[in-house]
JSON list of C-alpha atoms in Angstrom, two decimals:
[
{"chain": "A", "resi": 1, "resn": "LEU", "atom": "CA", "xyz": [134.90, 106.82, 94.42]},
{"chain": "A", "resi": 2, "resn": "GLN", "atom": "CA", "xyz": [132.68, 108.60, 96.90]},
{"chain": "A", "resi": 3, "resn": "LYS", "atom": "CA", "xyz": [129.13, 109.76, 96.56]},
{"chain": "A", "resi": 4, "resn": "ALA", "atom": "CA", "xyz": [128.53, 113.49, 96.80]},
{"chain": "A", "resi": 5, "resn": "ALA", "atom": "CA", "xyz": [127.52, 114.57, 100.30]},
{"chain": "A", "resi": 6, "resn": "THR", "atom": "CA", "xyz": [123.75, 114.46, 100.72]},
{"chain": "A", "resi": 7, "resn": "SER", "atom": "CA", "xyz": [123.71, 117.86, 102.42]},
{"chain": "A", "resi": 8, "resn": "GLU", "atom": "CA", "xyz": [124.90, 119.42, 99.15]},
{"chain": "A", "resi": 9, "resn": "MET", "atom": "CA", "xyz": [122.27, 117.71, 97.01]},
{"chain": "A", "resi": 10, "resn": "PRO", "atom": "CA", "xyz": [118.59, 118.66, 96.92]},
{"chain": "A", "resi": 11, "resn": "ARG", "atom": "CA", "xyz": [116.41, 116.35, 98.95]},
{"chain": "A", "resi": 12, "resn": "TYR", "atom": "CA", "xyz": [113.92, 115.88, 96.13]},
{"chain": "A", "resi": 13, "resn": "THR", "atom": "CA", "xyz": [114.14, 116.64, 92.44]},
{"chain": "A", "resi": 14, "resn": "GLU", "atom": "CA", "xyz": [111.68, 118.92, 90.70]},
{"chain": "A", "resi": 15, "resn": "ASP", "atom": "CA", "xyz": [110.08, 115.83, 89.11]},
{"chain": "A", "resi": 16, "resn": "ILE", "atom": "CA", "xyz": [109.49, 114.25, 92.51]},
{"chain": "A", "resi": 17, "resn": "PHE", "atom": "CA", "xyz": [107.72, 117.36, 93.79]},
{"chain": "A", "resi": 18, "resn": "ARG", "atom": "CA", "xyz": [105.68, 117.65, 90.59]},
{"chain": "A", "resi": 19, "resn": "ASP", "atom": "CA", "xyz": [104.65, 113.97, 90.59]},
{"chain": "A", "resi": 20, "resn": "ASN", "atom": "CA", "xyz": [103.57, 114.05, 94.22]},
{"chain": "A", "resi": 21, "resn": "PHE", "atom": "CA", "xyz": [101.86, 117.43, 93.98]},
{"chain": "A", "resi": 22, "resn": "ASP", "atom": "CA", "xyz": [99.93, 116.01, 91.02]},
{"chain": "A", "resi": 23, "resn": "ILE", "atom": "CA", "xyz": [98.76, 113.02, 93.06]},
{"chain": "A", "resi": 24, "resn": "ILE", "atom": "CA", "xyz": [97.60, 115.20, 95.94]},
{"chain": "A", "resi": 25, "resn": "ALA", "atom": "CA", "xyz": [95.96, 117.87, 93.77]},
{"chain": "A", "resi": 26, "resn": "SER", "atom": "CA", "xyz": [94.13, 115.19, 91.77]},
{"chain": "A", "resi": 27, "resn": "GLU", "atom": "CA", "xyz": [92.77, 113.38, 94.79]},
{"chain": "A", "resi": 28, "resn": "LEU", "atom": "CA", "xyz": [92.24, 115.81, 97.66]},
{"chain": "A", "resi": 29, "resn": "ASP", "atom": "CA", "xyz": [88.60, 116.86, 97.84]},
{"chain": "A", "resi": 30, "resn": "GLN", "atom": "CA", "xyz": [87.56, 120.48, 97.80]},
{"chain": "A", "resi": 31, "resn": "ASN", "atom": "CA", "xyz": [86.10, 120.29, 101.32]},
{"chain": "A", "resi": 32, "resn": "SER", "atom": "CA", "xyz": [89.56, 119.45, 102.70]},
{"chain": "A", "resi": 33, "resn": "SER", "atom": "CA", "xyz": [91.43, 122.23, 100.87]},
{"chain": "A", "resi": 34, "resn": "PHE", "atom": "CA", "xyz": [91.27, 124.90, 103.59]},
{"chain": "A", "resi": 35, "resn": "ARG", "atom": "CA", "xyz": [92.21, 122.53, 106.39]},
{"chain": "A", "resi": 36, "resn": "PHE", "atom": "CA", "xyz": [95.09, 121.15, 104.31]},
{"chain": "A", "resi": 37, "resn": "GLY", "atom": "CA", "xyz": [96.50, 124.64, 103.73]},
{"chain": "A", "resi": 38, "resn": "ILE", "atom": "CA", "xyz": [96.25, 125.48, 107.43]},
{"chain": "A", "resi": 39, "resn": "LYS", "atom": "CA", "xyz": [97.92, 122.16, 108.39]},
{"chain": "A", "resi": 40, "resn": "LEU", "atom": "CA", "xyz": [100.78, 123.16, 106.06]},
{"chain": "A", "resi": 41, "resn": "ASN", "atom": "CA", "xyz": [101.17, 126.29, 108.24]},
{"chain": "A", "resi": 42, "resn": "LEU", "atom": "CA", "xyz": [100.24, 128.68, 105.47]},
{"chain": "A", "resi": 43, "resn": "PRO", "atom": "CA", "xyz": [98.69, 131.94, 106.67]},
{"chain": "A", "resi": 44, "resn": "GLU", "atom": "CA", "xyz": [94.89, 131.75, 106.75]},
{"chain": "A", "resi": 45, "resn": "ASN", "atom": "CA", "xyz": [94.53, 134.78, 104.48]},
{"chain": "A", "resi": 46, "resn": "GLU", "atom": "CA", "xyz": [96.83, 133.18, 101.88]},
{"chain": "A", "resi": 47, "resn": "VAL", "atom": "CA", "xyz": [94.80, 129.95, 101.90]},
{"chain": "A", "resi": 48, "resn": "ASP", "atom": "CA", "xyz": [91.57, 131.97, 101.59]},
{"chain": "A", "resi": 49, "resn": "GLU", "atom": "CA", "xyz": [93.01, 133.98, 98.70]},
{"chain": "A", "resi": 50, "resn": "ILE", "atom": "CA", "xyz": [94.02, 130.80, 96.82]},
{"chain": "A", "resi": 51, "resn": "LEU", "atom": "CA", "xyz": [90.67, 129.11, 97.45]},
{"chain": "A", "resi": 52, "resn": "ASN", "atom": "CA", "xyz": [88.73, 132.16, 96.27]},
{"chain": "A", "resi": 53, "resn": "ARG", "atom": "CA", "xyz": [90.49, 132.22, 92.90]},
{"chain": "A", "resi": 54, "resn": "ASN", "atom": "CA", "xyz": [88.42, 131.34, 89.85]},
{"chain": "A", "resi": 55, "resn": "ILE", "atom": "CA", "xyz": [90.37, 128.14, 89.14]},
{"chain": "A", "resi": 56, "resn": "ASN", "atom": "CA", "xyz": [89.50, 124.47, 89.55]},
{"chain": "A", "resi": 57, "resn": "ASN", "atom": "CA", "xyz": [90.17, 122.48, 92.71]},
{"chain": "A", "resi": 58, "resn": "TYR", "atom": "CA", "xyz": [93.25, 120.77, 91.23]},
{"chain": "A", "resi": 59, "resn": "GLN", "atom": "CA", "xyz": [94.84, 124.17, 90.57]},
{"chain": "A", "resi": 60, "resn": "LYS", "atom": "CA", "xyz": [93.93, 125.40, 94.05]},
{"chain": "A", "resi": 61, "resn": "ILE", "atom": "CA", "xyz": [95.52, 122.42, 95.80]},
{"chain": "A", "resi": 62, "resn": "TYR", "atom": "CA", "xyz": [98.57, 122.58, 93.55]},
{"chain": "A", "resi": 63, "resn": "GLN", "atom": "CA", "xyz": [98.97, 126.29, 94.35]},
{"chain": "A", "resi": 64, "resn": "ILE", "atom": "CA", "xyz": [98.65, 125.59, 98.09]},
{"chain": "A", "resi": 65, "resn": "LEU", "atom": "CA", "xyz": [101.42, 123.01, 97.77]},
{"chain": "A", "resi": 66, "resn": "THR", "atom": "CA", "xyz": [103.57, 125.37, 95.71]},
{"chain": "A", "resi": 67, "resn": "SER", "atom": "CA", "xyz": [103.10, 128.13, 98.29]},
{"chain": "A", "resi": 68, "resn": "TRP", "atom": "CA", "xyz": [104.08, 125.71, 101.06]},
{"chain": "A", "resi": 69, "resn": "ARG", "atom": "CA", "xyz": [107.21, 124.69, 99.17]},
{"chain": "A", "resi": 70, "resn": "GLN", "atom": "CA", "xyz": [108.18, 128.32, 98.57]},
{"chain": "A", "resi": 71, "resn": "GLN", "atom": "CA", "xyz": [107.63, 129.10, 102.26]},
{"chain": "A", "resi": 72, "resn": "ILE", "atom": "CA", "xyz": [109.71, 126.15, 103.48]},
{"chain": "A", "resi": 73, "resn": "GLY", "atom": "CA", "xyz": [112.41, 126.44, 100.82]},
{"chain": "A", "resi": 74, "resn": "ARG", "atom": "CA", "xyz": [115.05, 123.77, 100.54]},
{"chain": "A", "resi": 75, "resn": "HIS", "atom": "CA", "xyz": [113.80, 122.11, 103.73]},
{"chain": "A", "resi": 76, "resn": "ALA", "atom": "CA", "xyz": [110.50, 121.13, 102.09]},
{"chain": "A", "resi": 77, "resn": "ASP", "atom": "CA", "xyz": [109.91, 117.50, 103.03]},
{"chain": "A", "resi": 78, "resn": "LEU", "atom": "CA", "xyz": [107.21, 115.47, 101.32]},
{"chain": "A", "resi": 79, "resn": "LYS", "atom": "CA", "xyz": [107.16, 113.11, 104.31]},
{"chain": "A", "resi": 80, "resn": "GLN", "atom": "CA", "xyz": [105.67, 116.00, 106.30]},
{"chain": "A", "resi": 81, "resn": "ILE", "atom": "CA", "xyz": [102.83, 116.14, 103.79]},
{"chain": "A", "resi": 82, "resn": "VAL", "atom": "CA", "xyz": [102.31, 112.39, 104.15]},
{"chain": "A", "resi": 83, "resn": "THR", "atom": "CA", "xyz": [101.98, 112.85, 107.93]},
{"chain": "A", "resi": 84, "resn": "ILE", "atom": "CA", "xyz": [99.50, 115.71, 107.47]},
{"chain": "A", "resi": 85, "resn": "LEU", "atom": "CA", "xyz": [97.39, 113.67, 105.03]},
{"chain": "A", "resi": 86, "resn": "GLN", "atom": "CA", "xyz": [97.36, 110.74, 107.45]},
{"chain": "A", "resi": 87, "resn": "GLY", "atom": "CA", "xyz": [96.27, 113.07, 110.25]},
{"chain": "A", "resi": 88, "resn": "MET", "atom": "CA", "xyz": [93.42, 114.28, 108.04]},
{"chain": "A", "resi": 89, "resn": "ASN", "atom": "CA", "xyz": [92.25, 110.68, 107.49]},
{"chain": "A", "resi": 90, "resn": "LYS", "atom": "CA", "xyz": [93.42, 110.83, 103.86]},
{"chain": "A", "resi": 91, "resn": "LYS", "atom": "CA", "xyz": [95.38, 107.59, 104.15]},
{"chain": "A", "resi": 92, "resn": "ALA", "atom": "CA", "xyz": [94.75, 106.52, 100.55]},
{"chain": "A", "resi": 93, "resn": "ILE", "atom": "CA", "xyz": [96.37, 109.70, 99.23]},
{"chain": "A", "resi": 94, "resn": "ALA", "atom": "CA", "xyz": [99.20, 109.46, 101.78]},
{"chain": "A", "resi": 95, "resn": "ASP", "atom": "CA", "xyz": [99.85, 105.86, 100.72]},
{"chain": "A", "resi": 96, "resn": "LYS", "atom": "CA", "xyz": [100.08, 106.89, 97.05]},
{"chain": "A", "resi": 97, "resn": "VAL", "atom": "CA", "xyz": [102.57, 109.64, 97.89]},
{"chain": "A", "resi": 98, "resn": "GLU", "atom": "CA", "xyz": [104.63, 107.24, 100.01]},
{"chain": "A", "resi": 99, "resn": "ALA", "atom": "CA", "xyz": [104.62, 104.68, 97.20]},
{"chain": "A", "resi": 100, "resn": "LYS", "atom": "CA", "xyz": [105.78, 107.33, 94.72]},
{"chain": "A", "resi": 101, "resn": "LEU", "atom": "CA", "xyz": [108.51, 108.48, 97.12]},
{"chain": "A", "resi": 102, "resn": "HIS", "atom": "CA", "xyz": [109.65, 104.88, 97.56]},
{"chain": "A", "resi": 103, "resn": "TYR", "atom": "CA", "xyz": [109.69, 104.42, 93.78]},
{"chain": "A", "resi": 104, "resn": "HIS", "atom": "CA", "xyz": [111.75, 107.58, 93.27]},
{"chain": "A", "resi": 105, "resn": "SER", "atom": "CA", "xyz": [114.09, 106.61, 96.11]},
{"chain": "A", "resi": 106, "resn": "ASN", "atom": "CA", "xyz": [114.81, 103.25, 94.49]},
{"chain": "A", "resi": 107, "resn": "GLU", "atom": "CA", "xyz": [115.17, 104.87, 91.08]},
{"chain": "A", "resi": 108, "resn": "LEU", "atom": "CA", "xyz": [117.66, 107.43, 92.39]},
{"chain": "A", "resi": 109, "resn": "SER", "atom": "CA", "xyz": [119.74, 104.87, 94.29]},
{"chain": "A", "resi": 110, "resn": "GLN", "atom": "CA", "xyz": [119.97, 102.64, 91.20]},
{"chain": "A", "resi": 111, "resn": "ASN", "atom": "CA", "xyz": [120.84, 105.46, 88.82]},
{"chain": "A", "resi": 112, "resn": "THR", "atom": "CA", "xyz": [123.00, 107.71, 90.97]},
{"chain": "A", "resi": 113, "resn": "ILE", "atom": "CA", "xyz": [125.77, 109.25, 88.94]},
{"chain": "A", "resi": 114, "resn": "CYS", "atom": "CA", "xyz": [128.91, 110.11, 90.83]},
{"chain": "A", "resi": 115, "resn": "GLU", "atom": "CA", "xyz": [129.31, 113.84, 90.31]},
{"chain": "A", "resi": 116, "resn": "GLN", "atom": "CA", "xyz": [132.67, 114.19, 92.02]},
{"chain": "A", "resi": 117, "resn": "VAL", "atom": "CA", "xyz": [134.70, 113.06, 89.01]},
{"chain": "A", "resi": 118, "resn": "PRO", "atom": "CA", "xyz": [134.36, 115.39, 85.99]},
{"chain": "A", "resi": 119, "resn": "GLY", "atom": "CA", "xyz": [133.27, 113.58, 82.85]},
{"chain": "A", "resi": 120, "resn": "LEU", "atom": "CA", "xyz": [132.10, 110.47, 84.71]},
{"chain": "A", "resi": 121, "resn": "THR", "atom": "CA", "xyz": [128.90, 109.36, 82.99]},
{"chain": "A", "resi": 122, "resn": "PHE", "atom": "CA", "xyz": [128.19, 105.80, 84.07]},
{"chain": "A", "resi": 123, "resn": "THR", "atom": "CA", "xyz": [125.90, 104.80, 86.92]},
{"chain": "A", "resi": 124, "resn": "LEU", "atom": "CA", "xyz": [127.03, 103.01, 90.06]},
{"chain": "A", "resi": 125, "resn": "ASP", "atom": "CA", "xyz": [125.56, 99.80, 88.62]},
{"chain": "A", "resi": 126, "resn": "GLU", "atom": "CA", "xyz": [127.89, 100.15, 85.65]},
{"chain": "A", "resi": 127, "resn": "LEU", "atom": "CA", "xyz": [131.12, 100.75, 87.55]},
{"chain": "A", "resi": 128, "resn": "PRO", "atom": "CA", "xyz": [134.03, 98.77, 86.14]},
{"chain": "A", "resi": 129, "resn": "THR", "atom": "CA", "xyz": [135.15, 96.01, 88.44]},
{"chain": "A", "resi": 130, "resn": "ASN", "atom": "CA", "xyz": [138.37, 94.16, 88.98]},
{"chain": "A", "resi": 131, "resn": "ASN", "atom": "CA", "xyz": [137.38, 90.55, 89.58]},
{"chain": "A", "resi": 132, "resn": "GLY", "atom": "CA", "xyz": [134.24, 91.70, 91.34]},
{"chain": "A", "resi": 133, "resn": "ARG", "atom": "CA", "xyz": [136.04, 94.42, 93.35]},
{"chain": "A", "resi": 134, "resn": "LEU", "atom": "CA", "xyz": [135.98, 98.16, 92.74]}
]
């Protein structure tokens, strides 16, 4: 059995984006919001428009992240956000995102379901063996 090619699979699941966006939006201070949006290469007028909305800081940061993801598309990489946060001296937030990414990475590798065989529903950890061999 072979794993599906990684180029065909999304880099991160929707849950991974949501969990990490939640961490960042919960912890990034309002004074860093504009700079964060600019570091994500969003147009200045778009960042201004988001920050001028009558919504709380969490919603503003979350919207900035959502706009970034929409702009980047399937190439959106949360590791880029970690690097940006580190460059902004927001190491504590970056560390939390990295820890969550590491957790999700381990979770995915332990529970990967082989999608190349129709009807296959067991995880790689549950593969039947023949005297310890596949």
